[in-house]
């Protein structure tokens, strides 16, 4: 791919050399690709303003000397989700959502469904008054489903018994009392129904359900621990997001 045009959203940015920026762009066709935007800090730079975290755009990219990193030639912005740049809580949540996406997907691994899920979440945070915790828990669960970690919730994941009492984070699903291990989080009927809804609903309707604060809290705690257990790592962006929430 010497020269490509790709539609995607910037999921990571960092300073690169003097006045340049290294971007990770989650594109439809090529997955997450790395690209350098040169001279972004010059006031006349056309690509500068568009080379920001969460800018959704058509990117003209060409391959440089380093085959793993593209160069940004031009950017045509579709949506920069500006309301997010003024809200540090929402912004830090997006950094975390981007981090778990990258951790699950890696580089150059196209996944249109996950890209849609990510865009839906960013959109809901920018333009709808959706609760942050709701967007977070739903994205965590949908991402895991789309990435091959769809949990079983209506029967024991180990033996198939219908009488489940807890969700086992490491086994990846509901468990009965005989099969529950040390990573088991208690389940109740409401929580099971909410999990089933999120897992099986159309992705476009993933945020279209009502849940009270207690249920959202239980969901949020479960999906977060599920992500961390299954991906087997911690995220500093998650700690940062939680710090922001407390401010
Ligand atoms: Zn069992």
mmCIF file of C-alpha atoms and ligand atoms in Angstrom:
data_model
loop_
_atom_site.group_PDB
_atom_site.id
_atom_site.type_symbol
_atom_site.label_atom_id
_atom_site.label_comp_id
_atom_site.label_asym_id
_atom_site.label_seq_id
_atom_site.Cartn_x
_atom_site.Cartn_y
_atom_site.Cartn_z
ATOM 1 C CA UNK A 1 0.000 0.000 0.000
ATOM 2 C CA UNK A 2 2.038 2.883 -1.274
ATOM 3 C CA UNK A 3 -0.730 5.423 -1.199
ATOM 4 C CA UNK A 4 -4.165 4.980 0.330
ATOM 5 C CA UNK A 5 -7.274 6.902 1.183
ATOM 6 C CA UNK A 6 -8.851 5.636 4.378
ATOM 7 C CA UNK A 7 -11.792 6.674 6.495
ATOM 8 C CA UNK A 8 -11.194 6.401 10.209
ATOM 9 C CA UNK A 9 -10.945 7.957 13.630
ATOM 10 C CA UNK A 10 -7.788 8.949 15.508
ATOM 11 C CA UNK A 11 -7.596 6.746 18.596
ATOM 12 C CA UNK A 12 -4.215 7.888 19.868
ATOM 13 C CA UNK A 13 -1.878 10.806 19.400
ATOM 14 C CA UNK A 14 1.551 11.640 20.747
ATOM 15 C CA UNK A 15 4.234 14.203 20.012
ATOM 16 C CA UNK A 16 6.830 13.005 17.539
ATOM 17 C CA UNK A 17 10.152 14.741 17.017
ATOM 18 C CA UNK A 18 10.028 18.499 16.775
ATOM 19 C CA UNK A 19 6.595 19.746 15.868
ATOM 20 C CA UNK A 20 5.277 16.475 14.462
ATOM 21 C CA UNK A 21 2.631 14.107 15.722
ATOM 22 C CA UNK A 22 2.362 10.326 15.721
ATOM 23 C CA UNK A 23 -1.200 9.146 15.203
ATOM 24 C CA UNK A 24 -2.947 5.811 15.511
ATOM 25 C CA UNK A 25 -5.920 5.858 13.159
ATOM 26 C CA UNK A 26 -8.642 3.204 13.414
ATOM 27 C CA UNK A 27 -9.647 2.792 9.776
ATOM 28 C CA UNK A 28 -12.410 0.722 8.197
ATOM 29 C CA UNK A 29 -10.250 -1.102 5.688
ATOM 30 C CA UNK A 30 -6.868 -1.441 7.362
ATOM 31 C CA UNK A 31 -7.664 -1.582 11.073
ATOM 32 C CA UNK A 32 -5.513 0.556 13.358
ATOM 33 C CA UNK A 33 -2.602 2.065 11.439
ATOM 34 C CA UNK A 34 0.194 4.345 12.574
ATOM 35 C CA UNK A 35 0.791 7.563 10.684
ATOM 36 C CA UNK A 36 2.955 10.626 11.198
ATOM 37 C CA UNK A 37 1.496 14.059 10.669
ATOM 38 C CA UNK A 38 4.440 16.359 9.929
ATOM 39 C CA UNK A 39 4.616 19.960 10.986
ATOM 40 C CA UNK A 40 1.296 19.931 12.824
ATOM 41 C CA UNK A 41 2.377 22.691 15.145
ATOM 42 C CA UNK A 42 3.035 25.222 12.412
ATOM 43 C CA UNK A 43 0.240 27.769 12.336
ATOM 44 C CA UNK A 44 -0.290 27.263 8.611
ATOM 45 C CA UNK A 45 -0.473 23.492 8.861
ATOM 46 C CA UNK A 46 -3.630 22.264 7.145
ATOM 47 C CA UNK A 47 -3.452 18.842 8.721
ATOM 48 C CA UNK A 48 -2.604 20.179 12.200
ATOM 49 C CA UNK A 49 -6.102 20.993 13.391
ATOM 50 C CA UNK A 50 -7.392 17.710 12.033
ATOM 51 C CA UNK A 51 -4.627 15.604 13.559
ATOM 52 C CA UNK A 52 -6.323 15.454 16.941
ATOM 53 C CA UNK A 53 -7.553 12.605 19.101
ATOM 54 C CA UNK A 54 -11.073 11.508 18.005
ATOM 55 C CA UNK A 55 -11.015 13.309 14.682
ATOM 56 C CA UNK A 56 -13.109 11.186 12.293
ATOM 57 C CA UNK A 57 -12.020 11.866 8.749
ATOM 58 C CA UNK A 58 -10.933 10.730 5.326
ATOM 59 C CA UNK A 59 -7.158 10.447 5.463
ATOM 60 C CA UNK A 60 -4.830 10.481 2.477
ATOM 61 C CA UNK A 61 -1.828 8.453 3.555
ATOM 62 C CA UNK A 62 1.348 7.399 1.794
ATOM 63 C CA UNK A 63 4.074 5.017 2.739
ATOM 64 C CA UNK A 64 7.417 6.439 3.772
ATOM 65 C CA UNK A 65 10.808 4.832 4.346
ATOM 66 C CA UNK A 66 9.530 3.068 7.454
ATOM 67 C CA UNK A 67 7.049 0.521 6.117
ATOM 68 C CA UNK A 68 5.125 0.263 9.396
ATOM 69 C CA UNK A 69 4.338 3.955 9.600
ATOM 70 C CA UNK A 70 2.375 5.939 7.019
ATOM 71 C CA UNK A 71 2.633 9.657 6.415
ATOM 72 C CA UNK A 72 -0.415 11.875 6.505
ATOM 73 C CA UNK A 73 -0.758 13.793 3.269
ATOM 74 C CA UNK A 74 -4.147 15.399 3.830
ATOM 75 C CA UNK A 75 -7.170 15.099 6.085
ATOM 76 C CA UNK A 76 -10.807 15.828 5.288
ATOM 77 C CA UNK A 77 -12.647 16.030 8.585
ATOM 78 C CA UNK A 78 -16.110 14.465 8.811
ATOM 79 C CA UNK A 79 -16.645 15.022 12.536
ATOM 80 C CA UNK A 80 -14.185 16.117 15.197
ATOM 81 C CA UNK A 81 -16.628 15.537 18.081
ATOM 82 C CA UNK A 82 -15.750 18.961 19.475
ATOM 83 C CA UNK A 83 -18.035 18.821 22.550
ATOM 84 C CA UNK A 84 -15.702 16.154 23.918
ATOM 85 C CA UNK A 85 -12.652 18.399 23.863
ATOM 86 C CA UNK A 86 -14.296 20.571 26.504
ATOM 87 C CA UNK A 87 -15.170 17.758 28.867
ATOM 88 C CA UNK A 88 -12.198 16.100 30.555
ATOM 89 C CA UNK A 89 -14.306 13.287 32.043
ATOM 90 C CA UNK A 90 -15.745 12.255 28.695
ATOM 91 C CA UNK A 91 -12.400 12.719 27.001
ATOM 92 C CA UNK A 92 -10.563 10.550 29.518
ATOM 93 C CA UNK A 93 -13.252 7.893 29.136
ATOM 94 C CA UNK A 94 -12.637 7.917 25.365
ATOM 95 C CA UNK A 95 -8.904 7.442 25.949
ATOM 96 C CA UNK A 96 -9.677 4.336 28.008
ATOM 97 C CA UNK A 97 -12.159 2.999 25.423
ATOM 98 C CA UNK A 98 -9.523 3.515 22.717
ATOM 99 C CA UNK A 99 -6.920 1.733 24.884
ATOM 100 C CA UNK A 100 -8.977 -1.402 25.425
ATOM 101 C CA UNK A 101 -9.850 -1.423 21.727
ATOM 102 C CA UNK A 102 -6.178 -1.296 20.740
ATOM 103 C CA UNK A 103 -5.284 -3.882 23.360
ATOM 104 C CA UNK A 104 -7.853 -6.312 21.989
ATOM 105 C CA UNK A 105 -7.430 -5.627 18.288
ATOM 106 C CA UNK A 106 -3.746 -4.783 17.833
ATOM 107 C CA UNK A 107 -2.412 -3.136 14.688
ATOM 108 C CA UNK A 108 -3.536 -3.646 11.083
ATOM 109 C CA UNK A 109 -6.489 -5.837 11.976
ATOM 110 C CA UNK A 110 -9.639 -4.437 10.341
ATOM 111 C CA UNK A 111 -12.898 -4.879 12.224
ATOM 112 C CA UNK A 112 -15.767 -2.805 10.967
ATOM 113 C CA UNK A 113 -18.110 -3.888 13.744
ATOM 114 C CA UNK A 114 -15.762 -2.765 16.504
ATOM 115 C CA UNK A 115 -15.147 0.508 14.664
ATOM 116 C CA UNK A 116 -18.938 1.117 14.567
ATOM 117 C CA UNK A 117 -19.265 0.296 18.270
ATOM 118 C CA UNK A 118 -16.493 2.755 19.057
ATOM 119 C CA UNK A 119 -18.015 5.484 16.871
ATOM 120 C CA UNK A 120 -21.481 4.941 18.405
ATOM 121 C CA UNK A 121 -20.007 5.342 21.878
ATOM 122 C CA UNK A 122 -18.067 8.492 21.011
ATOM 123 C CA UNK A 123 -21.157 9.907 19.316
ATOM 124 C CA UNK A 124 -23.359 9.225 22.357
ATOM 125 C CA UNK A 125 -20.842 10.952 24.624
ATOM 126 C CA UNK A 126 -20.456 13.961 22.335
ATOM 127 C CA UNK A 127 -24.022 14.619 21.224
ATOM 128 C CA UNK A 128 -26.408 12.774 23.533
ATOM 129 C CA UNK A 129 -26.627 13.106 27.224
ATOM 130 C CA UNK A 130 -25.919 9.433 27.792
ATOM 131 C CA UNK A 131 -24.444 8.618 31.190
ATOM 132 C CA UNK A 132 -20.719 7.992 31.028
ATOM 133 C CA UNK A 133 -21.014 4.843 33.069
ATOM 134 C CA UNK A 134 -23.619 3.467 30.684
ATOM 135 C CA UNK A 135 -21.491 4.119 27.597
ATOM 136 C CA UNK A 136 -18.499 2.572 29.322
ATOM 137 C CA UNK A 137 -20.148 -0.636 30.507
ATOM 138 C CA UNK A 138 -21.994 -1.215 27.213
ATOM 139 C CA UNK A 139 -18.874 -0.624 25.125
ATOM 140 C CA UNK A 140 -16.811 -2.904 27.347
ATOM 141 C CA UNK A 141 -19.293 -5.745 26.945
ATOM 142 C CA UNK A 142 -19.984 -5.213 23.224
ATOM 143 C CA UNK A 143 -16.264 -4.968 22.500
ATOM 144 C CA UNK A 144 -15.633 -8.251 24.283
ATOM 145 C CA UNK A 145 -18.484 -9.905 22.344
ATOM 146 C CA UNK A 146 -17.226 -8.577 19.013
ATOM 147 C CA UNK A 147 -13.653 -9.576 19.866
ATOM 148 C CA UNK A 148 -14.464 -13.227 20.548
ATOM 149 C CA UNK A 149 -15.092 -13.096 24.305
ATOM 150 C CA UNK A 150 -18.891 -13.269 24.298
ATOM 151 C CA UNK A 151 -19.956 -14.519 27.721
ATOM 152 C CA UNK A 152 -22.641 -17.149 28.326
ATOM 153 C CA UNK A 153 -25.129 -15.775 30.841
ATOM 154 C CA UNK A 154 -28.259 -17.954 30.864
ATOM 155 C CA UNK A 155 -26.623 -21.231 31.828
ATOM 156 C CA UNK A 156 -23.499 -22.460 33.565
ATOM 157 C CA UNK A 157 -20.547 -21.984 31.242
ATOM 158 C CA UNK A 158 -18.874 -25.111 32.681
ATOM 159 C CA UNK A 159 -21.667 -27.687 33.011
ATOM 160 C CA UNK A 160 -24.711 -26.186 31.272
ATOM 161 C CA UNK A 161 -26.939 -26.219 34.376
ATOM 162 C CA UNK A 162 -29.634 -23.521 34.209
ATOM 163 C CA UNK A 163 -29.396 -22.611 37.866
ATOM 164 C CA UNK A 164 -26.648 -19.974 37.837
ATOM 165 C CA UNK A 165 -25.718 -17.765 40.786
ATOM 166 C CA UNK A 166 -22.592 -15.886 39.727
ATOM 167 C CA UNK A 167 -20.480 -14.680 36.820
ATOM 168 C CA UNK A 168 -17.015 -16.181 36.651
ATOM 169 C CA UNK A 169 -14.656 -13.546 35.235
ATOM 170 C CA UNK A 170 -11.946 -15.974 34.202
ATOM 171 C CA UNK A 171 -14.227 -18.702 32.815
ATOM 172 C CA UNK A 172 -16.083 -16.026 30.838
ATOM 173 C CA UNK A 173 -19.676 -16.618 31.842
ATOM 174 C CA UNK A 174 -22.298 -17.510 34.398
ATOM 175 C CA UNK A 175 -21.655 -20.467 36.707
ATOM 176 C CA UNK A 176 -23.666 -22.707 39.001
ATOM 177 C CA UNK A 177 -22.735 -23.176 42.660
ATOM 178 C CA UNK A 178 -20.694 -26.305 41.986
ATOM 179 C CA UNK A 179 -18.631 -24.709 39.216
ATOM 180 C CA UNK A 180 -18.061 -21.191 40.608
ATOM 181 C CA UNK A 181 -14.413 -20.368 41.251
ATOM 182 C CA UNK A 182 -12.603 -17.580 43.042
ATOM 183 C CA UNK A 183 -13.357 -15.055 40.284
ATOM 184 C CA UNK A 184 -17.126 -15.385 40.689
ATOM 185 C CA UNK A 185 -19.188 -12.187 40.962
ATOM 186 C CA UNK A 186 -22.757 -12.636 42.296
ATOM 187 C CA UNK A 187 -25.547 -12.404 39.690
ATOM 188 C CA UNK A 188 -29.266 -11.717 40.051
ATOM 189 C CA UNK A 189 -32.134 -11.903 37.551
ATOM 190 C CA UNK A 190 -32.097 -8.183 36.718
ATOM 191 C CA UNK A 191 -28.384 -8.237 36.050
ATOM 192 C CA UNK A 192 -28.681 -11.355 33.881
ATOM 193 C CA UNK A 193 -31.465 -9.722 31.836
ATOM 194 C CA UNK A 194 -29.412 -6.564 31.333
ATOM 195 C CA UNK A 195 -26.378 -8.593 30.250
ATOM 196 C CA UNK A 196 -28.517 -10.620 27.856
ATOM 197 C CA UNK A 197 -29.966 -7.450 26.357
ATOM 198 C CA UNK A 198 -26.584 -5.850 25.722
ATOM 199 C CA UNK A 199 -25.079 -9.040 24.348
ATOM 200 C CA UNK A 200 -27.908 -9.818 21.934
ATOM 201 C CA UNK A 201 -29.321 -6.414 20.929
ATOM 202 C CA UNK A 202 -28.640 -4.754 17.597
ATOM 203 C CA UNK A 203 -25.454 -2.697 17.993
ATOM 204 C CA UNK A 204 -27.354 0.446 16.984
ATOM 205 C CA UNK A 205 -29.689 -0.035 19.956
ATOM 206 C CA UNK A 206 -27.008 -0.895 22.463
ATOM 207 C CA UNK A 207 -27.666 2.194 24.576
ATOM 208 C CA UNK A 208 -31.452 2.127 24.203
ATOM 209 C CA UNK A 209 -32.391 0.568 27.526
ATOM 210 C CA UNK A 210 -33.330 1.961 30.897
ATOM 211 C CA UNK A 211 -31.352 1.045 33.954
ATOM 212 C CA UNK A 212 -31.369 2.519 37.422
ATOM 213 C CA UNK A 213 -28.249 3.539 39.235
ATOM 214 C CA UNK A 214 -27.894 0.293 41.201
ATOM 215 C CA UNK A 215 -28.123 -1.855 38.096
ATOM 216 C CA UNK A 216 -25.690 0.355 36.175
ATOM 217 C CA UNK A 217 -23.227 0.163 39.054
ATOM 218 C CA UNK A 218 -23.398 -3.630 39.144
ATOM 219 C CA UNK A 219 -23.085 -3.851 35.353
ATOM 220 C CA UNK A 220 -20.196 -1.407 35.286
ATOM 221 C CA UNK A 221 -18.254 -3.243 37.946
ATOM 222 C CA UNK A 222 -18.770 -6.589 36.239
ATOM 223 C CA UNK A 223 -17.893 -5.550 32.675
ATOM 224 C CA UNK A 224 -14.810 -3.627 33.778
ATOM 225 C CA UNK A 225 -13.463 -6.577 35.748
ATOM 226 C CA UNK A 226 -14.340 -8.875 32.850
ATOM 227 C CA UNK A 227 -12.274 -6.758 30.439
ATOM 228 C CA UNK A 228 -9.296 -6.559 32.802
ATOM 229 C CA UNK A 229 -9.416 -10.290 33.575
ATOM 230 C CA UNK A 230 -9.778 -11.427 29.991
ATOM 231 C CA UNK A 231 -7.222 -9.012 28.523
ATOM 232 C CA UNK A 232 -5.046 -9.789 31.547
ATOM 233 C CA UNK A 233 -3.741 -6.296 32.127
ATOM 234 C CA UNK A 234 -4.333 -2.950 33.814
ATOM 235 C CA UNK A 235 -4.900 0.378 32.062
ATOM 236 C CA UNK A 236 -3.472 3.625 33.427
ATOM 237 C CA UNK A 237 -6.120 5.443 31.363
ATOM 238 C CA UNK A 238 -8.781 3.698 33.470
ATOM 239 C CA UNK A 239 -7.143 4.930 36.691
ATOM 240 C CA UNK A 240 -6.940 8.416 35.201
ATOM 241 C CA UNK A 241 -10.617 8.350 34.196
ATOM 242 C CA UNK A 242 -11.581 7.344 37.734
ATOM 243 C CA UNK A 243 -9.479 10.161 39.168
ATOM 244 C CA UNK A 244 -11.281 12.607 36.871
ATOM 245 C CA UNK A 245 -14.679 11.307 38.003
ATOM 246 C CA UNK A 246 -13.823 12.151 41.583
ATOM 247 C CA UNK A 247 -12.986 15.766 40.811
HETATM 248 ZN ZN1 LIG B 1 -21.924 -25.696 36.555
#
